[in-house]
């Protein structure tokens, strides 16, 4: 059973000292110049995509793109994305990052919803009213793992009509199999809305264990995905929602600002169909790197490494040192920036999250941790 002590988002947020739950951007901490010399393991994105050729192509077109207005209709972009997802374009909404869509979900379509914590902070920070989220604290002694049948029991007992699942979880990396997700959705058919954030699902397996191919079967299902992570383009601001329920999508669509996507982002989307093979190669390359990182971290004494289905790994520091002390030492002594998860609602002060940055940089991180912890 998960820890059932319930606290409101407002109550828990008081402990954040008015910060957001995101880590400060590296450039904000040390300036743009110095940031170049530091390896940023907070940065959760695919290092192998867009390909060098795509980047050159975008750079070449940049002057023209900057001087143009984006399209006033999202349909072309939806078609480009739909082509690689193998879905109907009208069942997609593309946002200025998944964050734009999360804020929209929070403010326009949910009343009260269940949120397992720790979570991705935007889900609980942008609510109309902090009481709109009922927090379901995951048990630190069980590695903050979400057990779906317990969660659903709790959602029903609290008479909630909507629930969030992030799969693979952020910050835990916990992956819930497609079969378990389908069982949950079958059992949760009485809920009005089940939001499943699959921002990291492309790193969870091959074929990708996404709910998208079965989404038509569940009218209460809304899938959210950030393209920052799996497509490696956080600066372009691209994310999308997919649902088989057009009514639900249309309720959201009304609030999407015209020109919410910039021209560079639209241009990037137009490159997706012709670079899909390179994308899947990049995804699999990164998955192999993450497996290596996970296994290597496991060989370090003094940390407990959590299984992951994402492109990052969460670990707990078991020696006397806190996560923030370890973060500081890595920054000062090894020029590496890792995510101290202490300011995440519902998480203790012992957890660090590291996103794979490719084998070479990852191996330097493993060595640095060995030096500091053994
Ligand atoms: C689970 C999850 N969803 C959504 C997002 C939002 O991503 P973006 O707004 O960059 O698309 C993030 C970012 O870290 C995330 O971790």
CSV table of C-alpha atoms and ligand atoms in Angstrom, one decimal, residues 22 44 95-102 119-123 166-171 197-200 224-229 233-235 237-240 312 344 353, ligand 1:
chain,number,residue,atom,x,y,z
A,22,UNK,CA,12.1,22.7,-11.7
A,44,UNK,CA,16.5,15.3,-20.3
A,95,UNK,CA,1.1,22.7,-28.2
A,96,UNK,CA,3.9,25.1,-27.4
A,97,UNK,CA,5.6,22.4,-25.4
A,98,UNK,CA,3.5,19.9,-23.5
A,99,UNK,CA,3.5,22.5,-20.8
A,100,UNK,CA,1.1,24.7,-22.7
A,101,UNK,CA,-1.3,21.8,-23.0
A,102,UNK,CA,-0.9,20.7,-19.3
A,119,UNK,CA,5.4,14.2,-10.1
A,120,UNK,CA,6.2,16.6,-12.9
A,121,UNK,CA,5.6,19.9,-11.1
A,122,UNK,CA,3.5,21.7,-13.8
A,123,UNK,CA,0.6,19.3,-13.2
A,166,UNK,CA,2.9,9.6,-15.9
A,167,UNK,CA,4.4,6.6,-17.6
A,168,UNK,CA,7.4,6.2,-17.4
A,169,UNK,CA,7.2,8.3,-14.3
A,170,UNK,CA,9.1,11.5,-13.8
A,171,UNK,CA,11.3,11.7,-11.6
A,197,UNK,CA,1.6,11.5,-19.8
A,198,UNK,CA,3.8,9.4,-22.1
A,199,UNK,CA,6.6,11.9,-22.6
A,200,UNK,CA,9.3,9.3,-22.0
A,224,UNK,CA,0.0,13.9,-23.3
A,225,UNK,CA,3.5,13.9,-24.8
A,226,UNK,CA,6.4,16.3,-24.7
A,227,UNK,CA,8.6,16.3,-27.9
A,228,UNK,CA,11.4,18.0,-25.9
A,229,UNK,CA,12.5,14.7,-24.6
A,233,UNK,CA,14.1,19.8,-29.1
A,234,UNK,CA,13.3,21.5,-25.8
A,235,UNK,CA,14.1,24.9,-27.2
A,237,UNK,CA,8.7,24.1,-27.5
A,238,UNK,CA,6.7,21.2,-29.0
A,239,UNK,CA,4.3,18.8,-27.3
A,240,UNK,CA,1.0,17.2,-28.2
A,312,UNK,CA,17.2,9.1,-17.2
A,344,UNK,CA,9.9,18.0,-5.7
A,353,UNK,CA,18.1,12.2,-11.2
B,1,LIG,C1,6.4,14.1,-17.6
B,1,LIG,C2,6.6,15.4,-18.3
B,1,LIG,N1,5.6,15.9,-19.0
B,1,LIG,C3,5.7,17.1,-19.7
B,1,LIG,C4,6.8,17.8,-19.7
B,1,LIG,C5,6.9,19.1,-20.4
B,1,LIG,O1,7.7,19.2,-21.4
B,1,LIG,P1,7.7,20.4,-22.5
B,1,LIG,O2,6.9,21.5,-22.0
B,1,LIG,O3,9.2,20.8,-22.6
B,1,LIG,O4,7.2,19.8,-23.7
B,1,LIG,C6,7.9,17.4,-18.9
B,1,LIG,C7,9.2,18.1,-18.8
B,1,LIG,O5,10.1,17.8,-18.1
B,1,LIG,C8,7.8,16.1,-18.2
B,1,LIG,O6,8.8,15.6,-17.5
